[in-house]
Coordinates of C-alpha atoms in Angstrom, one line a residue:
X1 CA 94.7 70.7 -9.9
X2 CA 96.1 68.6 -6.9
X3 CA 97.1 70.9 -4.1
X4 CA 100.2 70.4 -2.7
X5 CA 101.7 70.1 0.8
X6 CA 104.9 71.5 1.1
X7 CA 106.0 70.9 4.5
X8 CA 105.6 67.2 4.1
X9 CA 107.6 67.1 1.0
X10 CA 110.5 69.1 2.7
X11 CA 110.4 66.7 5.9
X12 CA 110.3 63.8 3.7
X13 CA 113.7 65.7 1.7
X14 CA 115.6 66.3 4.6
X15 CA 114.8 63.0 6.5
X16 CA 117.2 60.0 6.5
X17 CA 114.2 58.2 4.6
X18 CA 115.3 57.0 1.2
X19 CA 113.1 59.1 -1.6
X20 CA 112.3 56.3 -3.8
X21 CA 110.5 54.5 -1.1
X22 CA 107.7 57.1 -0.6
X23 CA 105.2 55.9 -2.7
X24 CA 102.6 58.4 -1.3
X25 CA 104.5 61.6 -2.7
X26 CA 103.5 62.3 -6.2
X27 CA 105.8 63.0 -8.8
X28 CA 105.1 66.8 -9.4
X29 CA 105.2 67.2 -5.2
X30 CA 109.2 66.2 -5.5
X31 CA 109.4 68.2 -8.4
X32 CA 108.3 71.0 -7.1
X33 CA 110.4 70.2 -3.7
X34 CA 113.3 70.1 -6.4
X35 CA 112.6 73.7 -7.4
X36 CA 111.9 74.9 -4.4
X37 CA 115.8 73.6 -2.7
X38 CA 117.2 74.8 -6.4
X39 CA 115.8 78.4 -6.1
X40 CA 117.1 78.8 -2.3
X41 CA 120.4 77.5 -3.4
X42 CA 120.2 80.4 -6.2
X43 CA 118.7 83.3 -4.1
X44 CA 121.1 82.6 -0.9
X45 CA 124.2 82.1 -3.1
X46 CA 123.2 85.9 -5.0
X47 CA 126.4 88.0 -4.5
X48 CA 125.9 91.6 -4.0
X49 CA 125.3 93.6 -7.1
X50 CA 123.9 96.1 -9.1
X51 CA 122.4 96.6 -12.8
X52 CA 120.8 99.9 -14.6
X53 CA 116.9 99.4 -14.7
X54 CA 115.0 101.0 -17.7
X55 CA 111.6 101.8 -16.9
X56 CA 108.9 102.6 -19.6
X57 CA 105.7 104.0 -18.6
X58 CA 102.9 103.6 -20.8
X59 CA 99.6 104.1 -20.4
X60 CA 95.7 103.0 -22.7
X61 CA 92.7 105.2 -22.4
X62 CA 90.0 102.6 -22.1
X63 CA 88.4 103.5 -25.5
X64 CA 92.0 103.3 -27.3
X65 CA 94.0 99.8 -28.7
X66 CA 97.7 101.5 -28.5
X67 CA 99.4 102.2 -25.5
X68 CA 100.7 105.9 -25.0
X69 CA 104.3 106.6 -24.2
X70 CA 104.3 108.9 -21.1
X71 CA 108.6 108.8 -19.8
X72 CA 111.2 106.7 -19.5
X73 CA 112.7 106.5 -16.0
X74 CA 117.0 105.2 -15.7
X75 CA 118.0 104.3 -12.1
X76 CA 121.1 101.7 -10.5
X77 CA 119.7 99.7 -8.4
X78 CA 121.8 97.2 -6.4
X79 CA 121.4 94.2 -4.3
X80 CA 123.6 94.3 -1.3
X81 CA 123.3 92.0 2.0
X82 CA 119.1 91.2 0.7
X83 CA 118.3 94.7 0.6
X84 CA 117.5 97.1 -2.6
X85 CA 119.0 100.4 -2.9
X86 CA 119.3 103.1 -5.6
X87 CA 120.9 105.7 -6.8
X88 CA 120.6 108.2 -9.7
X89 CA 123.0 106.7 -13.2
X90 CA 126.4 108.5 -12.7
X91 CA 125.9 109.4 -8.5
X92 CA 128.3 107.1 -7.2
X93 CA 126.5 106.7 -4.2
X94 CA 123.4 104.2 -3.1
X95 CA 120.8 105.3 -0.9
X96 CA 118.9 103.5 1.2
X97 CA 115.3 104.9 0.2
X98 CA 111.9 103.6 -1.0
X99 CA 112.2 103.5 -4.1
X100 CA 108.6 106.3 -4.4
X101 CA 111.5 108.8 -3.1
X102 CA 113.3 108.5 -6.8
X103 CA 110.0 108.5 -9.1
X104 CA 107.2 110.2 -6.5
X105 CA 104.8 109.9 -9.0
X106 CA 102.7 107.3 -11.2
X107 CA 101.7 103.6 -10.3
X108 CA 104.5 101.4 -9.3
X109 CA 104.8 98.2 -7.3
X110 CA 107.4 96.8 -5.2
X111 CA 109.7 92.8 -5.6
X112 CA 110.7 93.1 -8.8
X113 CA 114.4 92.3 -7.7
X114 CA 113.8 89.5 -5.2
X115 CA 111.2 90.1 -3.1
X116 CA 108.9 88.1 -5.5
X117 CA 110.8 84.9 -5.6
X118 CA 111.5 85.1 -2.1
X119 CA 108.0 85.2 -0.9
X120 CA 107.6 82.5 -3.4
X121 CA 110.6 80.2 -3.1
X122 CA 111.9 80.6 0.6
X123 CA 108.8 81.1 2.5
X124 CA 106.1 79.4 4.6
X125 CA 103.4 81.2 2.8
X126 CA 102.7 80.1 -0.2
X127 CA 100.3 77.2 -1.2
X128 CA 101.0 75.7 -4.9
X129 CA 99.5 73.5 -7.8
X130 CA 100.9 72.0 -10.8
X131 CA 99.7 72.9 -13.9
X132 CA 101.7 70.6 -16.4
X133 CA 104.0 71.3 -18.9
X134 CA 104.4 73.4 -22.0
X135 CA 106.9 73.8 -24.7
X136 CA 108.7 77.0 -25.6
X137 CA 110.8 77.0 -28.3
X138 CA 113.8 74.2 -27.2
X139 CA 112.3 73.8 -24.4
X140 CA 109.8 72.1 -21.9
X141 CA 108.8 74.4 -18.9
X142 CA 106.8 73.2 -16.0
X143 CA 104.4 75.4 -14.5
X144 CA 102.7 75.4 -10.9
X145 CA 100.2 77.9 -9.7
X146 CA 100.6 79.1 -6.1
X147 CA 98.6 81.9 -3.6
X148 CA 99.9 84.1 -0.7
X149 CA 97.1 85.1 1.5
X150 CA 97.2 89.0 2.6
X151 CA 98.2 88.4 5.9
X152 CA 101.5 87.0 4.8
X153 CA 102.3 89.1 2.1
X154 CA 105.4 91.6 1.8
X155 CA 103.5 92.7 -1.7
X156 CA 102.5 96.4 -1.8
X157 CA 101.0 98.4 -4.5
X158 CA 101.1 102.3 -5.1
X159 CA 99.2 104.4 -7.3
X160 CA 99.5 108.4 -6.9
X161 CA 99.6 109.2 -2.9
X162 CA 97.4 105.7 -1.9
X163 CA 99.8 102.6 -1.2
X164 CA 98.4 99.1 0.1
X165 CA 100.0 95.7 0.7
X166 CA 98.0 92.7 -1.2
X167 CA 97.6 89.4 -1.3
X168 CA 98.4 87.7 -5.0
X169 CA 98.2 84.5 -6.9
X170 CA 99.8 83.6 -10.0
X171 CA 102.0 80.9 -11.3
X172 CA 105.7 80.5 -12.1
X173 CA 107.2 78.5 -14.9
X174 CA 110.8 76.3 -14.7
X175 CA 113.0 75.0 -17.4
X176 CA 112.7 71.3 -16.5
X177 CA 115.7 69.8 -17.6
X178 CA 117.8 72.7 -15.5
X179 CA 115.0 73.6 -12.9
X180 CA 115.8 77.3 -13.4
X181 CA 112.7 79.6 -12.9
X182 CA 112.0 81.0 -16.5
X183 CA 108.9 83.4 -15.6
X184 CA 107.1 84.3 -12.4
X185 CA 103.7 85.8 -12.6
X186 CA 102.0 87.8 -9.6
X187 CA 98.3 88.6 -9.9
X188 CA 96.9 90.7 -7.3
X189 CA 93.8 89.9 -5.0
X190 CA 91.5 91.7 -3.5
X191 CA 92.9 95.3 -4.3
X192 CA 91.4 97.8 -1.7
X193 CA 88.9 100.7 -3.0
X194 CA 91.4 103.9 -2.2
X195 CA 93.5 102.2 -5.2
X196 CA 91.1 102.4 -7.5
X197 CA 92.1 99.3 -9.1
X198 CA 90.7 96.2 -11.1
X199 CA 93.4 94.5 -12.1
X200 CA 97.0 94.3 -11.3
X201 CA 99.6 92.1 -12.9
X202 CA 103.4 91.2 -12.6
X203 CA 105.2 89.5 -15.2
X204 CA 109.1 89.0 -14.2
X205 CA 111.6 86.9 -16.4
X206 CA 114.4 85.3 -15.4
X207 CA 118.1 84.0 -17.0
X208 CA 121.3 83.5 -16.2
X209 CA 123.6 86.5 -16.2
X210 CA 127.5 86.7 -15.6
X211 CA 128.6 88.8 -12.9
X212 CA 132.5 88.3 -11.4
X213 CA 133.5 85.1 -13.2
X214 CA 130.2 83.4 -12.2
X215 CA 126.4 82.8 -14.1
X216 CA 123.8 83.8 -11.5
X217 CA 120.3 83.3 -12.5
X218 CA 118.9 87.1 -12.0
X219 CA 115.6 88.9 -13.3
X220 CA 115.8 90.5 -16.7
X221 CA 112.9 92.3 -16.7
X222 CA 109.1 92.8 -16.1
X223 CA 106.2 94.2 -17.1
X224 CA 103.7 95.6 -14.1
X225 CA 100.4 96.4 -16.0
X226 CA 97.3 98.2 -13.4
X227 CA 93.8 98.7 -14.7
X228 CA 91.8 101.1 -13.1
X229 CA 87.9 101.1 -12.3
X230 CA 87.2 102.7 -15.7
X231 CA 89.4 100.9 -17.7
X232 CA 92.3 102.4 -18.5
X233 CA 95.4 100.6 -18.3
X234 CA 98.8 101.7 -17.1
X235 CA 101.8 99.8 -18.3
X236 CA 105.0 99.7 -16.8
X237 CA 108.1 97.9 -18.3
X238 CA 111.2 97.2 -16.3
X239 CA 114.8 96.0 -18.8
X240 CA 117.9 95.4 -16.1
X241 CA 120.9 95.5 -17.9
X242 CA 125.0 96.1 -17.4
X243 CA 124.8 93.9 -13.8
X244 CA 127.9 93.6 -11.9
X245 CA 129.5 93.2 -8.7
X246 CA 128.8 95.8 -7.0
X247 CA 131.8 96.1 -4.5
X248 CA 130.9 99.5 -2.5
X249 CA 131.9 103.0 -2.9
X250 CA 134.8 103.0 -0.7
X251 CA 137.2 100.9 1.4
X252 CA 139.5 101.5 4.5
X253 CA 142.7 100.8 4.5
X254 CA 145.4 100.7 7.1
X255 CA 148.5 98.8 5.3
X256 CA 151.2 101.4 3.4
X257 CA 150.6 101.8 0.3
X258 CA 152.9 99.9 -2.2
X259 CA 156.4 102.1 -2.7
X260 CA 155.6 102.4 -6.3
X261 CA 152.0 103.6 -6.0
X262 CA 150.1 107.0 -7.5
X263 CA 149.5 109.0 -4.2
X264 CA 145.7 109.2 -4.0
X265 CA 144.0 112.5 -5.6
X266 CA 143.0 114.8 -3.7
X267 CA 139.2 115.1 -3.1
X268 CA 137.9 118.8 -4.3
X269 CA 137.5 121.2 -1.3
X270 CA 133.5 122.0 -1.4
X271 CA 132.8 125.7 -1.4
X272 CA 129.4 127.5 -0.8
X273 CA 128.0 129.7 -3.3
X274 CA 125.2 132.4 -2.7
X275 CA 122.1 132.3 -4.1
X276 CA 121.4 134.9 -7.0
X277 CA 124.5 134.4 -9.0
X278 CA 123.8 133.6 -12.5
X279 CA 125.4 130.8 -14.8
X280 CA 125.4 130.8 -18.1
X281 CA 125.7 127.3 -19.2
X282 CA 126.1 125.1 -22.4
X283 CA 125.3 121.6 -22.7
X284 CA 128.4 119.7 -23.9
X285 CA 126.5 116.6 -25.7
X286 CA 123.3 116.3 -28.2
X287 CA 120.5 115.7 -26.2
X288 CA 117.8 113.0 -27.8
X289 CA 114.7 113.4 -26.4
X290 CA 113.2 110.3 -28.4
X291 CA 115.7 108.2 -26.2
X292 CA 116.4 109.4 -23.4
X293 CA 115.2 109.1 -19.9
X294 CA 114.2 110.8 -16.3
X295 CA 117.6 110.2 -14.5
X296 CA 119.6 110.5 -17.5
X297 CA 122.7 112.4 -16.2
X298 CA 123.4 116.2 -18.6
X299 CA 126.5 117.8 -18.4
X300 CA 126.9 121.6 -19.4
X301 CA 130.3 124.1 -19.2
X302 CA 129.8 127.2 -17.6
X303 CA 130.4 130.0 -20.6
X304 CA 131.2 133.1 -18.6
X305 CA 133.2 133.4 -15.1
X306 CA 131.0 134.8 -12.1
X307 CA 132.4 137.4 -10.0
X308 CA 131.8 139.2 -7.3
X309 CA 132.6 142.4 -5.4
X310 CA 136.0 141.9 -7.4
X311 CA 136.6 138.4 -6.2
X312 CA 136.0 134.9 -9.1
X313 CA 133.1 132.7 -7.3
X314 CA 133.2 130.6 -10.4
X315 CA 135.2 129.9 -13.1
X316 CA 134.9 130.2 -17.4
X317 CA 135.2 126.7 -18.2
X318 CA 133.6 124.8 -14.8
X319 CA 131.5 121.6 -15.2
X320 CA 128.2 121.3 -13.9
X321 CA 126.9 117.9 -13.1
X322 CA 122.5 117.5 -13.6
X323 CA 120.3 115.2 -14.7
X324 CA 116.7 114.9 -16.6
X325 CA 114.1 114.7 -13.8
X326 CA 110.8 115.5 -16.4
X327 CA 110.5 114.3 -19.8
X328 CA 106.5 113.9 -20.6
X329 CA 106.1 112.6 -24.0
X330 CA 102.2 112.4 -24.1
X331 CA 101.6 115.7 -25.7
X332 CA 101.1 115.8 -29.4
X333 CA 102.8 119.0 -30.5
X334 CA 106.1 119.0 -27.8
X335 CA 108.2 117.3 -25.4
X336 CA 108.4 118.8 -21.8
X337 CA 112.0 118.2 -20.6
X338 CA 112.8 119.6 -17.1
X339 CA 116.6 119.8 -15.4
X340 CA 117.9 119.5 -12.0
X341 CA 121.4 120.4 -11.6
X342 CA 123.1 119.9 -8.6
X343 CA 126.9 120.2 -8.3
X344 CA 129.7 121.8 -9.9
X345 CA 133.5 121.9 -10.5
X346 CA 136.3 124.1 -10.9
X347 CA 139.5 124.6 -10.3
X348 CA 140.0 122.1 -7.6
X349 CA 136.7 123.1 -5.8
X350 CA 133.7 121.5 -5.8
X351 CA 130.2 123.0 -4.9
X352 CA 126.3 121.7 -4.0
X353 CA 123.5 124.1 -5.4
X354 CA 120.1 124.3 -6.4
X355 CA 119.2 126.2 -9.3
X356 CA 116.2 127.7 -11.3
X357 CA 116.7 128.2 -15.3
X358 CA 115.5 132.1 -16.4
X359 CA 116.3 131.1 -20.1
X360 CA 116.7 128.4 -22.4
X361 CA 118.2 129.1 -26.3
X362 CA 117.8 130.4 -28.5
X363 CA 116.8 127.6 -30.6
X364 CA 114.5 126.9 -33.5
X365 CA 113.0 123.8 -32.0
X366 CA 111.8 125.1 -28.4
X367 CA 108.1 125.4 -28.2
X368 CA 106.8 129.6 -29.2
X369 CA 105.0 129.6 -25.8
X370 CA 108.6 129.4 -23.7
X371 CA 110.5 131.9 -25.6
X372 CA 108.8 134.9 -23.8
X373 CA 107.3 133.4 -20.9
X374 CA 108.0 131.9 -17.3
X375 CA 109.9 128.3 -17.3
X376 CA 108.1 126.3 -14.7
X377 CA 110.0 123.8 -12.7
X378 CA 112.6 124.4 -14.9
X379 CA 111.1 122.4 -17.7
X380 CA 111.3 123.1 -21.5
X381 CA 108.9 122.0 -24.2
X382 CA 110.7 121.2 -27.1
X383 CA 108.7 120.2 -30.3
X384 CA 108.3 117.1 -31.2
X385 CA 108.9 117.2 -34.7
X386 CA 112.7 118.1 -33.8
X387 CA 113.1 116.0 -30.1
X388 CA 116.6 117.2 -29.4
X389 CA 119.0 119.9 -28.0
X390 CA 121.9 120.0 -29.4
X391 CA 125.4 120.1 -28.2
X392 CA 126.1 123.6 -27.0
X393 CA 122.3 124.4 -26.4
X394 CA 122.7 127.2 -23.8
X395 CA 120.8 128.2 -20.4
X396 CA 120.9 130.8 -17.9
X397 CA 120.1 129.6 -14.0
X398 CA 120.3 131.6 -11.4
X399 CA 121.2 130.1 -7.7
X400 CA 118.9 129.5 -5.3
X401 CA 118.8 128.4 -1.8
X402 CA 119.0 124.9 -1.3
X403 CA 116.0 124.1 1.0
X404 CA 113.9 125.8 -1.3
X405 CA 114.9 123.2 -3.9
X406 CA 112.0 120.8 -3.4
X407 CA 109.3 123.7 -4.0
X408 CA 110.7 125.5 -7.0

């Protein structure tokens, strides 16, 4: 494999020297040059917007062939001004928080989005290869092998409570009649000890997508997998889908509104509600446990109204707003399906609380061991010959204070 100089190729691109008259640049250095200016056309002409991104955690006992379904994670994620941010399906709102903030727990590692190609494509530190061609399907795809020492790398790794930025290698891959990056590969090097790691690999696909009246060429998906020093493998698989614009969750406006416009609702007034009230709750759709995911967002009707010393806190009839936050699959006999609901609605009022559930059902498919018991951090099992709760499946919760939400 020849290596190739960059910065000479790009000096000898942007000079007034005619290409066809440097007979001492090879034709893979221009046609990785090529790629390069293509993909920093693409990643500086990205508009600002957002997709749903599926994530499947899997995981392979050393000893074992199959991978194990542990969850399924659903988060928007959007891609505003270079930055990533992310929000729970249904919130409205993007946060700007590391992404560990959303899913504390498991092995996950950062670029999916554009971090990746823009260590790869825009940047200084990179050293690259070419590794010929191959054909897939219709197609011939070029393929050139690069390396981003540690020093210079933006690439960190997280498994549990221990995080570390790494240097990688790996390859990427380019249609080469369109010069639009098809796959990227990022192969860690080097991992540190407190990770615990062999192995780590990155596999991110790429393909034009339509968002506002324009193809963009965005990632489609991944697959992260991590081997650990006794050889069991953890694999993560990433699917973006629905992308869009993404076009904020607000404007201002100062002109007057046209003389034949809806005058705007009215936002909700927010009340506070004491802790140690009880709701008593039904969910208002079927619940699939076999598809559905940690961030999914579960809405139940409040069944009874709540008053108190003669005065309605909450209405028969109110909406509150949750959203799966456990669902652990890896147990043979049950699902473990855990709740956090957060906000509710009535009557023009809108209110913030934290809540515990004291009782789940009846219902013939939650686990024996829960009917008469404690629910821990508000979590179900459910048996996994019937994953489901149907339509009307009711809870009671009881309110509790809202600082104490993170230790319950």
């Amino acid at each position: 494999m020849r290596l190739i100089r960059l910065c000479a190729v790009a000096a000898t691109l942007f000079s007034d020297v005619s290409l066809a008259g440097q007979e001492e640049l090879a034709p893979e250095e221009l046609l990785l040059a090529r790629i390069k200016l293509h993909m920093a056309e693409v990643l500086e002409k990205l508009p600002n917007y957002t997709c749903l991104e599926t994530i499947e955690r899997s995981r392979r006992r050393a000893a074992n062939k199959r991978y194990e379904l542990i969850d399924s994670l659903r988060l928007e994620v959007a891609y505003v001004e270079r930055k990533e941010m992310f929000a729970w399906p249904g919130a409205g709102k993007f946060e700007e928080r590391e992404f560990r903030e959303f899913v504390p727990a498991g092995a996950f590692g950062n670029g999916n989005f554009a971090l990746h190609a823009r260590s790869v494509f825009l940047s200084n530190a990179a050293s690259f290869s070419y590794e010929g061609e191959t054909v897939e399907g219709d197609r011939r795809l070029v393929r050139f092998h690069f390396r981003i020492p540690q020093a210079l790398s933006g690439y960190s790794i997280r498994v549990g409570e221990e995080e570390a930025i790494v240097g990688y290698h790996g390859f990427f891959q380019a249609d080469a009649g369109t010069i639009d990056l098809v796959r990227l590969r990022v192969i860690a090097d080097e991992l540190p000890p407190q990770l615990r790691l062999s192995e780590a690999t990155d596999t991110l696909e790429y393909g034009r997508q339509h968002i506002g009246g324009t193809d963009f060429l965005l990632p489609l998906g991944s697959e992260l997998r991590m081997i650990d020093m006794w050889g069991n493998e953890a694999r993560n698989r990433i699917v973006f889908s629905g992308c869009r614009q993404y076009a904020g969750e607000s404007f201002l406006s100062f002109a007057d509104p046209p003389p034949d416009s809806e005058p705007a609702p009215l936002t909700p007034a927010e009340v506070q509600l004491p802790a140690g009230i009880v709701l008593e709750v039904e969910l208002e759709a079927r619940l699939d446990l076999r598809t559905a995911a940690i961030g999914d967002p579960v809405i139940a009707t409040v069944l009874r109204s709540v008053r108190k010393q003669g005065k309605t806190l909450v209405d028969k009839g109110a909406r509150l707003s949750g959203r799966i936050h456990k669902l652990d699959r890896t147990r043979s006999s049950y699902f473990a399906v855990g709740f956090t609901f957060g906000t509710l609605e009535f009557d023009g009022n809108h209110a913030v609380i934290a809540s515990r559930v004291e009782e789940a059902g009846p219902f013939f498919g939650l686990y024996r061991a829960y009917r008469n018991s404690a629910i821990q951090d508000n979590t179900l099992a459910v048996r996994s010959t019937h994953p489901m709760l149907p339509a009307g499946f009711r809870l009671v919760l009881q309110t509790i204070p809202i600082s104490n939400e993170a230790k319950q």
